[in-house]
Every structure is written in structure tokens, then in C-alpha cells.
Amino acid sequence: MTTKIRIRWVWKAAHLVTLTTLLGLGGCRDQNADISDSTFLVVTDFAKGADNWKADYSDYQLNEADSLHFVSGIRSLPMPLDTTRKAFLVGSTNASDDLFMFLKRKLSGLRPTTNYQIAYELELASKYPAQSVGIGGSPGLALHLKVGASAVEPVKVAKNQGYYLNLDKGDQATGGKDVILIGDASNDSADDRYRLVRRFSQGKNLMAQTDKNGALWLVVGTDSGYEGRTDIYYSRILVSLRPLISQ
């Protein structure tokens, strides 16, 4: 659902906690809002389904596919969290030591061929402690969380006997031009229970240009060096897009 909200826009360091409070959207479900006819806000909590988000995987060898055990889709949050809430699960066994698990969504109705400044706020369920130890790296700290945007659809392409992302996302702890690093997906705890954590792109410079039809693709994912099983539940995704135009 898309609605118009008439409100004076205040941009505060791309911090979407401020954005959520300002707009009173703390309880909004699966909606987009065009703020003051310029800034576009995407709010998804998966209560009504995938809301056009789709899962995919890249950065693995062709002969590894059967051992990665991909799983994705709308699920209830795991125990001990509120199991009445829904989330988008993305999981796999990272045999490649370099797997990128991601969600993507196409936006339309933006200004054609226009640069946008983009900010993310993510809420996700993770059970991986920051200080844990695992093969290839910490199950928490080696789970590098990234966000991005591009006029080109993020897809995996076959190359050098493997599948790799067609966008520049960097590699593991390094971000790229299209997809940037915003932190890790650890559970901010010393135990291995699922906890809800929030991550922000505050202070990060993320810009992308729409295509000639005013479309843009969003991408959220984890670039992992941990060689083990990882299951992440994305419970809430907020994205704001502000056009960089002369007033």
C-alpha cells in the first residue's frame, strides 16, 4: 500500500530511529509512504507476507550447491522470541567460507534518473554471540551485515565455476560501491539464544541512481566467513530514500 504523508521532512544523519519517531510509524505494517512528495519510506515487518522481498544466494562454487542446504521464506520468529510475529528467514550452511545470503526488492514510482541518498534500519533475530569461535571465524562477528541499492537487479551470475553477485558488494568485512557494510549480525550477547537486534546505516554514505523509469532495487544481506550453519530472521526493514536535487 502506498499513501501520501504531508509532513515537513527533517533529515538527521540518516538515523531511522529519529525517522520512525518523527513519522509515528512504529506500528506500521508493510507500507510505503511518499513523504512531502520527495522522500520515500519503505516499511516492512512481514506480518502480511514477503511484501515483494525475495531471497537469493551468491559467492559459492557450482559443485557446492547441494551441500549448502538453502532455506528461505516467511516463518514465525524462533523461541524464545514472540512466535506470533513473522519474519523472513534466510539460512544456509556456509561450506564455501564466503557465502552471501541476501534479500532484494524492486521499488518503482521514484524520480527517473535521479540520485537518492538511502538509509536503512534493520531488525533481525540472531543467535550468534559476538565472542564465539568457529571454523573460518566467529559465527557472530564473521557474519558481516550489508545493505545496498542499484538500478540493476541484484542477481547471481555464473563465473569461474561459481556463482557471484553482479553488483559491487566488496568481500566479507569490506563493503563495495553498490552494497556497503553496516556492521555484524551477532546477537549482542554472550549466549547462543535468538535475540532481536537492530542495525543502522547511520553515518554511512549510500547513494544510488534510479533508472529511466524511476525504479531501484534494494538489497540486504550477510557476507559470511563462518563455515557453519547460519539462520537469520529479518523481522523488520525500514528504508528511506531522499532525492538529491536542487531545491
GROMACS .gro file of C-alpha atoms in nm:
model
  247
    1MET     CA    1   0.000   0.000   0.000
    2THR     CA    2   0.129   0.347  -0.087
    3THR     CA    3   0.000   0.658   0.087
    4LYS     CA    4   0.092   1.026   0.090
    5ILE     CA    5   0.206   1.179   0.417
    6ARG     CA    6   0.215   1.559   0.430
    7ILE     CA    7   0.487   1.645   0.679
    8ARG     CA    8   0.788   1.871   0.690
    9TRP     CA    9   1.087   1.643   0.635
   10VAL     CA   10   1.379   1.666   0.875
   11TRP     CA   11   1.690   1.464   0.781
   12LYS     CA   12   1.900   1.376   1.085
   13ALA     CA   13   2.217   1.191   0.989
   14ALA     CA   14   2.016   0.920   0.815
   15HIS     CA   15   1.913   0.784   1.156
   16LEU     CA   16   1.589   0.594   1.112
   17VAL     CA   17   1.516   0.577   1.484
   18THR     CA   18   1.455   0.950   1.454
   19LEU     CA   19   1.265   0.886   1.133
   20THR     CA   20   1.036   0.630   1.294
   21THR     CA   21   0.963   0.858   1.588
   22LEU     CA   22   0.908   1.161   1.368
   23LEU     CA   23   0.653   0.990   1.147
   24GLY     CA   24   0.480   0.788   1.416
   25LEU     CA   25   0.527   0.471   1.212
   26GLY     CA   26   0.641   0.246   1.495
   27GLY     CA   27   0.342   0.017   1.441
   28CYS     CA   28   0.309   0.041   1.064
   29ARG     CA   29   0.292  -0.281   0.867
   30ASP     CA   30   0.402  -0.337   0.507
   31GLN     CA   31   0.350   0.011   0.371
   32ASN     CA   32   0.534   0.271   0.172
   33ALA     CA   33   0.497   0.644   0.219
   34ASP     CA   34   0.592   0.930  -0.011
   35ILE     CA   35   0.692   1.199   0.240
   36SER     CA   36   0.630   1.558   0.129
   37ASP     CA   37   0.627   1.435  -0.232
   38SER     CA   38   1.005   1.379  -0.219
   39THR     CA   39   1.138   1.135   0.041
   40PHE     CA   40   1.018   0.777   0.001
   41LEU     CA   41   0.988   0.547   0.301
   42VAL     CA   42   0.966   0.167   0.283
   43VAL     CA   43   0.839  -0.011   0.596
   44THR     CA   44   0.812  -0.392   0.606
   45ASP     CA   45   0.756  -0.615   0.909
   46PHE     CA   46   0.645  -0.924   0.713
   47ALA     CA   47   0.317  -0.953   0.905
   48LYS     CA   48   0.129  -0.990   0.575
   49GLY     CA   49   0.391  -1.184   0.384
   50ALA     CA   50   0.708  -1.116   0.188
   51ASP     CA   51   0.599  -0.770   0.065
   52ASN     CA   52   0.788  -0.830  -0.264
   53TRP     CA   53   1.117  -0.918  -0.093
   54LYS     CA   54   1.288  -1.223  -0.242
   55ALA     CA   55   1.581  -1.433  -0.119
   56ASP     CA   56   1.887  -1.546  -0.313
   57TYR     CA   57   2.247  -1.659  -0.259
   58SER     CA   58   2.582  -1.596  -0.427
   59ASP     CA   59   2.957  -1.646  -0.385
   60TYR     CA   60   2.976  -2.024  -0.392
   61GLN     CA   61   3.110  -2.289  -0.627
   62LEU     CA   62   2.878  -2.479  -0.861
   63ASN     CA   63   2.978  -2.813  -0.710
   64GLU     CA   64   2.892  -2.692  -0.357
   65ALA     CA   65   2.523  -2.620  -0.416
   66ASP     CA   66   2.391  -2.948  -0.275
   67SER     CA   67   2.588  -2.909   0.049
   68LEU     CA   68   2.473  -2.555   0.128
   69HIS     CA   69   2.118  -2.652   0.232
   70PHE     CA   70   1.948  -2.326   0.138
   71VAL     CA   71   1.627  -2.235   0.319
   72SER     CA   72   1.422  -1.915   0.296
   73GLY     CA   73   1.071  -1.781   0.336
   74ILE     CA   74   0.827  -1.630   0.583
   75ARG     CA   75   0.840  -1.800   0.922
   76SER     CA   76   0.739  -1.734   1.281
   77LEU     CA   77   1.014  -1.588   1.496
   78PRO     CA   78   1.202  -1.866   1.679
   79MET     CA   79   1.181  -1.932   2.051
   80PRO     CA   80   1.231  -1.768   2.296
   81LEU     CA   81   1.107  -1.471   2.090
   82ASP     CA   82   0.743  -1.384   2.022
   83THR     CA   83   0.641  -1.666   1.788
   84THR     CA   84   0.322  -1.482   1.688
   85ARG     CA   85   0.541  -1.240   1.491
   86LYS     CA   86   0.654  -1.318   1.138
   87ALA     CA   87   0.995  -1.271   0.979
   88PHE     CA   88   1.180  -1.354   0.658
   89LEU     CA   89   1.418  -1.643   0.725
   90VAL     CA   90   1.734  -1.674   0.515
   91GLY     CA   91   1.961  -1.965   0.600
   92SER     CA   92   2.233  -2.195   0.469
   93THR     CA   93   2.539  -2.399   0.561
   94ASN     CA   94   2.839  -2.193   0.454
   95ALA     CA   95   3.063  -2.461   0.307
   96SER     CA   96   3.212  -2.205   0.067
   97ASP     CA   97   3.353  -1.991   0.353
   98ASP     CA   98   3.235  -1.686   0.156
   99LEU     CA   99   2.859  -1.714   0.113
  100PHE     CA  100   2.639  -1.408   0.054
  101MET     CA  101   2.276  -1.460   0.161
  102PHE     CA  102   2.051  -1.172   0.063
  103LEU     CA  103   1.704  -1.028   0.024
  104LYS     CA  104   1.613  -0.798  -0.262
  105ARG     CA  105   1.314  -0.587  -0.354
  106LYS     CA  106   1.227  -0.366  -0.651
  107LEU     CA  107   1.089  -0.018  -0.592
  108SER     CA  108   0.905   0.184  -0.854
  109GLY     CA  109   0.748   0.528  -0.862
  110LEU     CA  110   1.065   0.720  -0.774
  111ARG     CA  111   1.200   1.012  -0.976
  112PRO     CA  112   1.354   0.889  -1.305
  113THR     CA  113   1.733   0.904  -1.344
  114THR     CA  114   1.777   1.067  -1.004
  115ASN     CA  115   2.040   1.016  -0.736
  116TYR     CA  116   1.897   0.915  -0.398
  117GLN     CA  117   2.055   0.918  -0.054
  118ILE     CA  118   1.949   0.597   0.118
  119ALA     CA  119   1.933   0.494   0.483
  120TYR     CA  120   1.843   0.160   0.640
  121GLU     CA  121   1.719   0.041   0.978
  122LEU     CA  122   1.711  -0.337   1.024
  123GLU     CA  123   1.567  -0.552   1.299
  124LEU     CA  124   1.671  -0.916   1.288
  125ALA     CA  125   1.679  -1.225   1.506
  126SER     CA  126   2.024  -1.378   1.558
  127LYS     CA  127   2.158  -1.643   1.796
  128TYR     CA  128   2.527  -1.594   1.720
  129PRO     CA  129   2.736  -1.440   2.003
  130ALA     CA  130   2.995  -1.181   1.909
  131GLN     CA  131   3.273  -1.350   2.106
  132SER     CA  132   3.206  -1.705   1.988
  133VAL     CA  133   3.462  -1.912   1.798
  134GLY     CA  134   3.403  -2.113   1.483
  135ILE     CA  135   3.570  -2.251   1.171
  136GLY     CA  136   3.662  -1.961   0.943
  137GLY     CA  137   3.572  -1.701   1.205
  138SER     CA  138   3.328  -1.609   1.478
  139PRO     CA  139   2.969  -1.715   1.398
  140GLY     CA  140   2.865  -1.363   1.503
  141LEU     CA  141   3.147  -1.125   1.412
  142ALA     CA  142   3.224  -1.302   1.082
  143LEU     CA  143   2.861  -1.257   0.978
  144HIS     CA  144   2.904  -0.923   0.801
  145LEU     CA  145   2.578  -0.732   0.752
  146LYS     CA  146   2.542  -0.530   0.433
  147VAL     CA  147   2.282  -0.309   0.263
  148GLY     CA  148   2.268  -0.151  -0.078
  149ALA     CA  149   2.075  -0.024  -0.377
  150SER     CA  150   2.110  -0.027  -0.754
  151ALA     CA  151   1.913   0.039  -1.072
  152VAL     CA  152   2.036  -0.305  -1.180
  153GLU     CA  153   1.863  -0.609  -1.028
  154PRO     CA  154   2.093  -0.796  -0.787
  155VAL     CA  155   2.138  -1.147  -0.930
  156LYS     CA  156   2.396  -1.422  -0.910
  157VAL     CA  157   2.590  -1.481  -1.230
  158ALA     CA  158   2.792  -1.787  -1.328
  159LYS     CA  159   3.166  -1.719  -1.346
  160ASN     CA  160   3.484  -1.921  -1.283
  161GLN     CA  161   3.291  -2.236  -1.187
  162GLY     CA  162   3.087  -2.044  -0.932
  163TYR     CA  163   2.801  -1.801  -0.874
  164TYR     CA  164   2.884  -1.440  -0.786
  165LEU     CA  165   2.681  -1.124  -0.730
  166ASN     CA  166   2.660  -0.889  -1.027
  167LEU     CA  167   2.689  -0.582  -0.800
  168ASP     CA  168   2.995  -0.447  -0.618
  169LYS     CA  169   2.946  -0.558  -0.257
  170GLY     CA  170   3.310  -0.585  -0.157
  171ASP     CA  171   3.409  -0.906   0.021
  172GLN     CA  172   3.322  -1.009   0.376
  173ALA     CA  173   3.439  -0.729   0.612
  174THR     CA  174   3.488  -0.487   0.321
  175GLY     CA  175   3.196  -0.307   0.158
  176GLY     CA  176   3.159  -0.212  -0.207
  177LYS     CA  177   3.023   0.065  -0.426
  178ASP     CA  178   2.669  -0.074  -0.453
  179VAL     CA  179   2.642  -0.266  -0.125
  180ILE     CA  180   2.803  -0.129   0.192
  181LEU     CA  181   2.900  -0.280   0.527
  182ILE     CA  182   2.697  -0.158   0.828
  183GLY     CA  183   2.814  -0.399   1.099
  184ASP     CA  184   2.775  -0.761   1.200
  185ALA     CA  185   2.475  -0.986   1.266
  186SER     CA  186   2.576  -1.108   1.612
  187ASN     CA  187   2.311  -1.122   1.884
  188ASP     CA  188   2.485  -0.864   2.109
  189SER     CA  189   2.502  -1.124   2.386
  190ALA     CA  190   2.730  -1.388   2.535
  191ASP     CA  191   2.478  -1.671   2.496
  192ASP     CA  192   2.353  -1.856   2.189
  193ARG     CA  193   1.981  -1.780   2.217
  194TYR     CA  194   1.791  -1.594   1.950
  195ARG     CA  195   1.763  -1.224   2.030
  196LEU     CA  196   1.625  -0.930   1.836
  197VAL     CA  197   1.895  -0.678   1.742
  198ARG     CA  198   1.889  -0.357   1.542
  199ARG     CA  199   2.142  -0.230   1.295
  200PHE     CA  200   2.156   0.110   1.124
  201SER     CA  201   2.336   0.261   0.828
  202GLN     CA  202   2.381   0.581   1.030
  203GLY     CA  203   2.697   0.763   0.927
  204LYS     CA  204   2.739   0.552   0.612
  205ASN     CA  205   2.725   0.714   0.270
  206LEU     CA  206   2.493   0.513   0.045
  207MET     CA  207   2.367   0.663  -0.279
  208ALA     CA  208   2.219   0.513  -0.595
  209GLN     CA  209   2.059   0.641  -0.914
  210THR     CA  210   1.719   0.526  -1.036
  211ASP     CA  211   1.670   0.404  -1.392
  212LYS     CA  212   1.481   0.598  -1.660
  213ASN     CA  213   1.151   0.460  -1.529
  214GLY     CA  214   1.213   0.563  -1.168
  215ALA     CA  215   1.291   0.210  -1.045
  216LEU     CA  216   1.553   0.098  -0.795
  217TRP     CA  217   1.646  -0.233  -0.632
  218LEU     CA  218   1.710  -0.266  -0.259
  219VAL     CA  219   1.936  -0.536  -0.115
  220VAL     CA  220   2.003  -0.657   0.241
  221GLY     CA  221   2.231  -0.948   0.324
  222THR     CA  222   2.508  -1.119   0.518
  223ASP     CA  223   2.856  -1.184   0.378
  224SER     CA  224   2.988  -1.467   0.593
  225GLY     CA  225   3.330  -1.611   0.667
  226TYR     CA  226   3.194  -1.855   0.924
  227GLU     CA  227   3.193  -2.213   0.789
  228GLY     CA  228   2.882  -2.340   0.961
  229ARG     CA  229   2.504  -2.323   0.971
  230THR     CA  230   2.352  -1.974   0.978
  231ASP     CA  231   1.981  -1.889   1.002
  232ILE     CA  232   1.890  -1.521   1.020
  233TYR     CA  233   1.533  -1.392   1.062
  234TYR     CA  234   1.471  -1.043   0.924
  235SER     CA  235   1.177  -0.914   1.128
  236ARG     CA  236   1.168  -0.551   1.017
  237ILE     CA  237   1.322  -0.349   0.734
  238LEU     CA  238   1.291   0.030   0.707
  239VAL     CA  239   1.445   0.219   0.418
  240SER     CA  240   1.430   0.591   0.343
  241LEU     CA  241   1.525   0.735   0.005
  242ARG     CA  242   1.580   1.110  -0.032
  243PRO     CA  243   1.631   1.258  -0.381
  244LEU     CA  244   1.945   1.466  -0.422
  245ILE     CA  245   1.804   1.751  -0.627
  246SER     CA  246   1.834   2.128  -0.626
  247GLN     CA  247   1.557   2.299  -0.436
   0.00000   0.00000   0.00000
